[in-house]
Amino acid sequence: MNSITRRHFLGTLAATSLAVQWPLARAQAQGTSLKISHQFPGGTINEGDFRDRLVRTFAKQVGERTNGALKFEIYPGSSLMKTNAQFSALRKGALDMSLVPLNYAGGEVPETNIGLMPGLVTSYQQGASWKNAEVGRELARILGEKGIVIVSWIWQAGGVASRGKPIVDPADARGMKVRGGSREMDLILKEAGAAVVTLPSNEIYAAMQTGAMDAAMTSSTSFMSFRLEEVAKALTTGRDKAYWYMFEPLMISKAVFERLPKDQQAAIMAVGAEMEQFAMKAAQADDVAVAQVYQKAGAKVVDLNAEVVRKWQDIARNTAWKDFAARNANCANLLKLAEKTL
């Protein structure tokens, strides 16, 4: 090969190599963008529903730790897809991430109803302990088999907003149309003599406004974010004692997660764990703030005591707990493991 031909060959080879490397370098520079969906009102990283703020803070910190290799698009207010479609979309890899009440998936995966089991979690500390307890490991295993990875373990206390009298004692619910939020919550309400209404939390306002529903159980944060003080005359808070806590994890599709490089997976899980303390403090702050919001709006605000909590818990043991345990072997085992944390 003469010198001219050799130079031509090497030049062609170099150009070909650059042509191959350029799209790869451009793709790496652009990074991967993941979509995060949730049903709650959108805000900013500093203001608004803490669940939206948590997602925005998570996105910012993971982006920083991966030097921009991971980016996120956030879709609040069910703007990307309907609320109840999120869990199934995660499983299929059609949605990257979501922060959603786990029990919303109860019709598809019965085991997820453990996330809103009345009387089973009675404090934030107990709920937080699930992550590293047997019940948490088993729940994570089951979700993993269904195609989902838990990124942040988030718990919220719940209460009841009513268009009329407050619902405190089980007898108060008799004859009322009440939204429980899960199969198990509905069972204790039916036992107490209520008629149950089934819909996601972002549809409560309209149902209460029209009178299609008399009262609704949901989290302290949702009571404020969905402005239910405008249609409620009474609030039973979860600020001191509560007979139910809701598990609202930040989750990622396992198929999506496993396609990411190990360092990006590690960043997601590390930041996700750090968000848990933020979530607990914010949820507890909202338990107090919601009482103030409703009092200002002229609603009657009441709290629960240990005796009333035990009444609801006794009903739950004989209805919701038994029903859940009878669903399948996984459910029975989850309940048994959860009871160990009481």
Short mmCIF file of C-alpha atoms in Angstrom, two decimals:
data_model
loop_
_atom_site.label_atom_id
_atom_site.label_comp_id
_atom_site.label_asym_id
_atom_site.label_seq_id
_atom_site.Cartn_x
_atom_site.Cartn_y
_atom_site.Cartn_z
CA MET A 1 0.00 0.00 0.00
CA ASN A 2 1.58 3.32 -1.09
CA SER A 3 1.59 6.34 1.24
CA ILE A 4 -1.30 8.13 -0.54
CA THR A 5 -3.54 5.08 -0.44
CA ARG A 6 -2.60 4.40 3.18
CA ARG A 7 -3.42 7.98 4.20
CA HIS A 8 -6.75 7.74 2.40
CA PHE A 9 -7.55 4.44 4.14
CA LEU A 10 -6.70 5.78 7.61
CA GLY A 11 -8.68 8.95 6.99
CA THR A 12 -11.72 6.94 5.92
CA LEU A 13 -11.38 4.68 8.97
CA ALA A 14 -11.19 7.67 11.32
CA ALA A 15 -14.21 9.32 9.70
CA THR A 16 -16.21 6.09 9.98
CA SER A 17 -15.26 5.74 13.65
CA LEU A 18 -16.35 9.31 14.38
CA ALA A 19 -19.61 8.76 12.51
CA VAL A 20 -20.37 5.75 14.73
CA GLN A 21 -19.33 7.48 17.95
CA TRP A 22 -21.19 10.74 17.32
CA PRO A 23 -24.79 9.44 17.79
CA LEU A 24 -23.66 7.54 20.90
CA ALA A 25 -21.98 10.61 22.37
CA ARG A 26 -25.00 12.74 21.54
CA ALA A 27 -27.35 10.19 23.19
CA GLN A 28 -25.18 10.10 26.28
CA ALA A 29 -25.13 13.89 26.44
CA GLN A 30 -28.90 14.07 26.07
CA GLY A 31 -29.39 11.48 28.82
CA THR A 32 -32.41 9.33 29.60
CA SER A 33 -35.72 10.99 30.40
CA LEU A 34 -38.23 9.21 32.64
CA LYS A 35 -41.89 10.17 33.07
CA ILE A 36 -43.33 10.43 36.61
CA SER A 37 -47.12 10.46 36.93
CA HIS A 38 -49.31 11.20 39.95
CA GLN A 39 -52.89 12.28 40.69
CA PHE A 40 -52.16 15.18 43.04
CA PRO A 41 -52.22 18.91 42.24
CA GLY A 42 -49.01 20.27 40.73
CA GLY A 43 -46.93 22.97 42.35
CA THR A 44 -43.26 23.84 42.68
CA ILE A 45 -40.34 22.27 44.47
CA ASN A 46 -41.03 24.56 47.45
CA GLU A 47 -44.81 25.02 47.44
CA GLY A 48 -47.87 22.81 47.12
CA ASP A 49 -48.86 19.23 47.90
CA PHE A 50 -45.85 17.57 49.53
CA ARG A 51 -46.19 14.52 47.28
CA ASP A 52 -45.68 16.70 44.22
CA ARG A 53 -42.80 18.50 45.96
CA LEU A 54 -41.25 15.15 46.88
CA VAL A 55 -41.33 14.01 43.26
CA ARG A 56 -39.78 17.28 42.07
CA THR A 57 -37.06 17.14 44.74
CA PHE A 58 -36.36 13.51 43.90
CA ALA A 59 -36.05 14.36 40.18
CA LYS A 60 -33.70 17.27 40.86
CA GLN A 61 -31.41 15.32 43.17
CA VAL A 62 -31.19 12.23 40.98
CA GLY A 63 -30.43 14.48 38.01
CA GLU A 64 -27.61 16.12 39.94
CA ARG A 65 -26.14 12.82 41.16
CA THR A 66 -26.10 11.38 37.66
CA ASN A 67 -24.64 14.57 36.16
CA GLY A 68 -27.71 15.01 34.02
CA ALA A 69 -27.68 11.48 32.61
CA LEU A 70 -31.12 10.92 34.14
CA LYS A 71 -33.80 13.51 33.58
CA PHE A 72 -37.47 13.48 34.57
CA GLU A 73 -40.75 14.81 33.20
CA ILE A 74 -43.40 15.23 35.92
CA TYR A 75 -47.11 14.94 35.17
CA PRO A 76 -49.29 15.95 38.15
CA GLY A 77 -53.07 15.88 38.40
CA SER A 78 -53.45 12.67 36.33
CA SER A 79 -52.43 14.72 33.30
CA LEU A 80 -50.48 11.86 31.69
CA MET A 81 -52.98 9.07 32.34
CA LYS A 82 -55.99 8.33 34.50
CA THR A 83 -55.32 7.66 38.18
CA ASN A 84 -56.36 4.01 38.23
CA ALA A 85 -54.39 3.18 35.08
CA GLN A 86 -51.00 4.01 36.59
CA PHE A 87 -50.23 0.77 38.42
CA SER A 88 -51.00 -1.44 35.42
CA ALA A 89 -48.96 0.86 33.16
CA LEU A 90 -45.98 0.56 35.54
CA ARG A 91 -46.18 -3.22 35.43
CA LYS A 92 -46.12 -3.23 31.64
CA GLY A 93 -43.32 -0.66 31.36
CA ALA A 94 -45.73 1.76 29.65
CA LEU A 95 -45.16 4.22 32.53
CA ASP A 96 -41.75 4.83 34.07
CA MET A 97 -42.59 6.03 37.60
CA SER A 98 -45.57 6.93 39.75
CA LEU A 99 -46.46 8.01 43.28
CA VAL A 100 -49.84 6.43 43.93
CA PRO A 101 -51.80 4.89 46.83
CA LEU A 102 -50.84 1.23 46.56
CA ASN A 103 -54.31 -0.04 47.42
CA TYR A 104 -55.65 1.44 44.16
CA ALA A 105 -54.21 -1.69 42.57
CA GLY A 106 -56.24 -4.01 44.81
CA GLY A 107 -58.48 -5.21 41.99
CA GLU A 108 -55.43 -6.27 39.97
CA VAL A 109 -53.10 -7.44 42.73
CA PRO A 110 -55.06 -8.28 45.94
CA GLU A 111 -51.91 -8.17 48.07
CA THR A 112 -51.63 -4.40 47.56
CA ASN A 113 -54.68 -3.81 49.77
CA ILE A 114 -52.37 -4.30 52.74
CA GLY A 115 -51.41 -0.67 52.07
CA LEU A 116 -54.75 0.60 53.39
CA MET A 117 -55.73 -1.96 56.00
CA PRO A 118 -57.71 -0.37 58.86
CA GLY A 119 -56.25 -0.88 62.32
CA LEU A 120 -53.08 -2.53 61.08
CA VAL A 121 -50.81 0.55 61.14
CA THR A 122 -51.52 3.00 63.94
CA SER A 123 -48.46 5.29 63.90
CA TYR A 124 -45.92 6.74 61.48
CA GLN A 125 -43.10 4.97 63.30
CA GLN A 126 -44.79 1.60 62.89
CA GLY A 127 -45.43 2.24 59.20
CA ALA A 128 -41.80 3.27 58.66
CA SER A 129 -40.64 0.05 60.32
CA TRP A 130 -42.25 -2.02 57.57
CA LYS A 131 -39.51 -1.24 55.06
CA ASN A 132 -36.87 -3.32 56.86
CA ALA A 133 -39.24 -5.74 58.60
CA GLU A 134 -40.36 -9.11 57.22
CA VAL A 135 -43.65 -7.65 56.00
CA GLY A 136 -41.85 -4.99 53.95
CA ARG A 137 -39.43 -7.45 52.40
CA GLU A 138 -42.27 -9.76 51.47
CA LEU A 139 -44.35 -6.94 49.99
CA ALA A 140 -41.34 -5.75 47.97
CA ARG A 141 -40.81 -9.32 46.72
CA ILE A 142 -44.43 -9.65 45.60
CA LEU A 143 -44.36 -6.30 43.82
CA GLY A 144 -41.08 -7.25 42.19
CA GLU A 145 -42.71 -10.35 40.76
CA LYS A 146 -45.49 -8.11 39.42
CA GLY A 147 -42.96 -5.83 37.69
CA ILE A 148 -42.63 -2.98 40.18
CA VAL A 149 -39.82 -1.65 42.41
CA ILE A 150 -40.57 0.49 45.49
CA VAL A 151 -38.34 3.58 45.50
CA SER A 152 -39.72 5.52 48.53
CA TRP A 153 -41.81 4.14 51.40
CA ILE A 154 -44.37 6.86 52.20
CA TRP A 155 -47.14 6.65 54.80
CA GLN A 156 -49.93 9.10 55.59
CA ALA A 157 -52.45 9.25 58.41
CA GLY A 158 -56.07 9.52 57.40
CA GLY A 159 -59.23 11.14 58.66
CA VAL A 160 -62.82 11.75 57.60
CA ALA A 161 -64.42 14.86 56.10
CA SER A 162 -68.20 15.08 56.24
CA ARG A 163 -70.92 17.29 54.79
CA GLY A 164 -72.83 16.98 58.07
CA LYS A 165 -71.96 15.54 61.47
CA PRO A 166 -68.41 14.29 62.15
CA ILE A 167 -67.75 10.55 61.94
CA VAL A 168 -65.84 9.57 65.05
CA ASP A 169 -67.40 6.46 66.57
CA PRO A 170 -68.40 3.59 64.23
CA ALA A 171 -72.05 4.27 65.09
CA ASP A 172 -71.71 7.75 63.52
CA ALA A 173 -71.34 6.23 60.04
CA ARG A 174 -74.72 4.46 60.08
CA GLY A 175 -76.91 5.48 57.15
CA MET A 176 -74.26 7.68 55.53
CA LYS A 177 -72.75 7.39 52.03
CA VAL A 178 -69.00 7.22 52.66
CA ARG A 179 -65.90 6.84 50.51
CA GLY A 180 -63.49 4.44 52.22
CA GLY A 181 -60.77 4.21 49.59
CA SER A 182 -60.17 0.46 49.56
CA ARG A 183 -62.01 -2.85 49.71
CA GLU A 184 -60.97 -3.25 53.34
CA MET A 185 -62.03 0.24 54.38
CA ASP A 186 -65.36 -0.37 52.68
CA LEU A 187 -65.84 -3.55 54.72
CA ILE A 188 -65.52 -1.78 58.06
CA LEU A 189 -67.84 0.98 56.87
CA LYS A 190 -70.48 -1.55 55.80
CA GLU A 191 -70.18 -3.26 59.17
CA ALA A 192 -70.75 0.13 60.80
CA GLY A 193 -73.92 0.56 58.72
CA ALA A 194 -72.69 2.94 56.01
CA ALA A 195 -73.23 2.73 52.25
CA VAL A 196 -69.90 2.83 50.44
CA VAL A 197 -68.89 4.98 47.47
CA THR A 198 -65.89 3.99 45.33
CA LEU A 199 -63.79 6.62 43.55
CA PRO A 200 -60.21 8.02 43.60
CA SER A 201 -59.39 10.93 45.89
CA ASN A 202 -59.24 13.48 43.07
CA GLU A 203 -62.98 12.90 42.44
CA ILE A 204 -64.14 13.39 46.05
CA TYR A 205 -64.87 17.12 45.73
CA ALA A 206 -67.45 16.75 42.98
CA ALA A 207 -69.17 13.83 44.70
CA MET A 208 -69.49 15.70 48.00
CA GLN A 209 -70.51 18.91 46.28
CA THR A 210 -73.42 17.21 44.51
CA GLY A 211 -74.47 15.20 47.55
CA ALA A 212 -73.65 11.89 45.88
CA MET A 213 -71.49 11.26 48.93
CA ASP A 214 -71.89 12.35 52.57
CA ALA A 215 -68.34 11.79 53.80
CA ALA A 216 -64.91 10.71 52.61
CA MET A 217 -61.86 9.12 54.14
CA THR A 218 -58.56 10.31 52.73
CA SER A 219 -55.19 11.66 53.85
CA SER A 220 -54.65 14.98 55.59
CA THR A 221 -52.75 16.30 52.57
CA SER A 222 -55.54 15.40 50.16
CA PHE A 223 -58.12 17.10 52.39
CA MET A 224 -56.24 20.33 51.72
CA SER A 225 -54.97 19.78 48.18
CA PHE A 226 -58.44 18.97 46.86
CA ARG A 227 -59.98 21.90 48.84
CA LEU A 228 -62.55 19.70 50.56
CA GLU A 229 -63.02 22.32 53.28
CA GLU A 230 -65.21 24.09 50.70
CA VAL A 231 -67.76 21.26 50.75
CA ALA A 232 -67.30 19.78 54.26
CA LYS A 233 -68.80 20.90 57.55
CA ALA A 234 -66.84 18.52 59.81
CA LEU A 235 -63.40 16.91 59.97
CA THR A 236 -62.13 14.00 62.05
CA THR A 237 -58.35 14.37 62.02
CA GLY A 238 -55.45 11.93 62.24
CA ARG A 239 -53.18 14.39 64.02
CA ASP A 240 -53.06 12.54 67.36
CA LYS A 241 -54.50 9.07 66.88
CA ALA A 242 -55.67 7.32 63.71
CA TYR A 243 -57.07 3.87 62.94
CA TRP A 244 -55.75 3.81 59.40
CA TYR A 245 -52.63 4.88 57.56
CA MET A 246 -52.24 4.82 53.80
CA PHE A 247 -49.17 3.55 51.98
CA GLU A 248 -48.39 5.83 49.00
CA PRO A 249 -45.03 4.72 47.62
CA LEU A 250 -42.99 6.24 44.85
CA MET A 251 -42.50 3.34 42.44
CA ILE A 252 -40.64 2.57 39.24
CA SER A 253 -41.37 0.02 36.55
CA LYS A 254 -39.01 -2.93 37.06
CA ALA A 255 -38.52 -3.24 33.29
CA VAL A 256 -37.47 0.41 33.09
CA PHE A 257 -35.30 0.18 36.21
CA GLU A 258 -33.39 -2.87 34.97
CA ARG A 259 -32.52 -1.15 31.68
CA LEU A 260 -30.66 1.60 33.54
CA PRO A 261 -26.92 1.43 34.33
CA LYS A 262 -26.06 0.30 37.87
CA ASP A 263 -24.90 3.76 38.96
CA GLN A 264 -28.23 5.28 37.89
CA GLN A 265 -30.16 2.54 39.69
CA ALA A 266 -28.12 3.26 42.82
CA ALA A 267 -28.83 7.00 42.58
CA ILE A 268 -32.58 6.39 42.27
CA MET A 269 -32.69 4.11 45.31
CA ALA A 270 -30.43 6.31 47.44
CA VAL A 271 -32.41 9.48 46.79
CA GLY A 272 -35.66 7.56 47.16
CA ALA A 273 -34.62 6.44 50.65
CA GLU A 274 -33.63 9.99 51.59
CA MET A 275 -37.09 11.26 50.59
CA GLU A 276 -38.75 9.07 53.24
CA GLN A 277 -37.79 11.33 56.14
CA PHE A 278 -39.02 14.36 54.20
CA ALA A 279 -42.32 12.56 53.57
CA MET A 280 -42.87 11.64 57.22
CA LYS A 281 -42.21 15.18 58.47
CA ALA A 282 -44.41 16.68 55.76
CA ALA A 283 -47.26 14.24 56.42
CA GLN A 284 -47.15 14.91 60.16
CA ALA A 285 -47.11 18.66 59.53
CA ASP A 286 -50.17 18.31 57.29
CA ASP A 287 -52.03 16.37 60.02
CA VAL A 288 -51.79 19.55 62.11
CA ALA A 289 -52.24 22.04 59.28
CA VAL A 290 -55.45 20.43 57.99
CA ALA A 291 -57.17 21.03 61.34
CA GLN A 292 -56.29 24.71 61.11
CA VAL A 293 -57.54 24.98 57.53
CA TYR A 294 -60.90 23.43 58.37
CA GLN A 295 -61.35 25.44 61.56
CA LYS A 296 -60.72 28.61 59.59
CA ALA A 297 -63.36 27.51 57.06
CA GLY A 298 -65.86 27.10 59.90
CA ALA A 299 -65.91 23.30 60.05
CA LYS A 300 -66.20 21.34 63.29
CA VAL A 301 -62.84 19.64 63.93
CA VAL A 302 -62.54 16.62 66.21
CA ASP A 303 -59.80 14.14 67.13
CA LEU A 304 -59.78 10.45 68.03
CA ASN A 305 -58.85 8.84 71.32
CA ALA A 306 -57.41 5.38 72.02
CA GLU A 307 -60.82 3.94 72.94
CA VAL A 308 -62.39 4.92 69.62
CA VAL A 309 -59.38 3.61 67.68
CA ARG A 310 -59.81 0.23 69.42
CA LYS A 311 -63.49 0.11 68.40
CA TRP A 312 -62.61 0.53 64.74
CA GLN A 313 -59.70 -1.90 65.11
CA ASP A 314 -61.99 -4.56 66.59
CA ILE A 315 -64.36 -4.22 63.64
CA ALA A 316 -61.41 -4.43 61.25
CA ARG A 317 -60.06 -7.65 62.79
CA ASN A 318 -63.39 -9.40 62.30
CA THR A 319 -64.12 -8.10 58.80
CA ALA A 320 -61.32 -6.56 56.71
CA TRP A 321 -58.46 -8.60 58.16
CA LYS A 322 -60.31 -11.90 57.77
CA ASP A 323 -61.42 -11.04 54.25
CA PHE A 324 -57.88 -10.06 53.22
CA ALA A 325 -56.30 -13.20 54.70
CA ALA A 326 -58.79 -15.36 52.81
CA ARG A 327 -57.86 -13.89 49.41
CA ASN A 328 -54.75 -16.02 48.87
CA ALA A 329 -51.71 -17.44 50.67
CA ASN A 330 -49.63 -14.30 50.04
CA CYS A 331 -52.30 -12.12 51.65
CA ALA A 332 -52.55 -14.38 54.69
CA ASN A 333 -48.78 -14.32 55.11
CA LEU A 334 -48.54 -10.54 54.69
CA LEU A 335 -51.17 -9.99 57.36
CA LYS A 336 -49.41 -12.34 59.77
CA LEU A 337 -46.08 -10.55 59.21
CA ALA A 338 -47.71 -7.11 59.56
CA GLU A 339 -49.27 -8.08 62.88
CA LYS A 340 -45.75 -8.68 64.20
CA THR A 341 -45.13 -4.91 63.93
CA LEU A 342 -48.11 -3.96 66.10
#
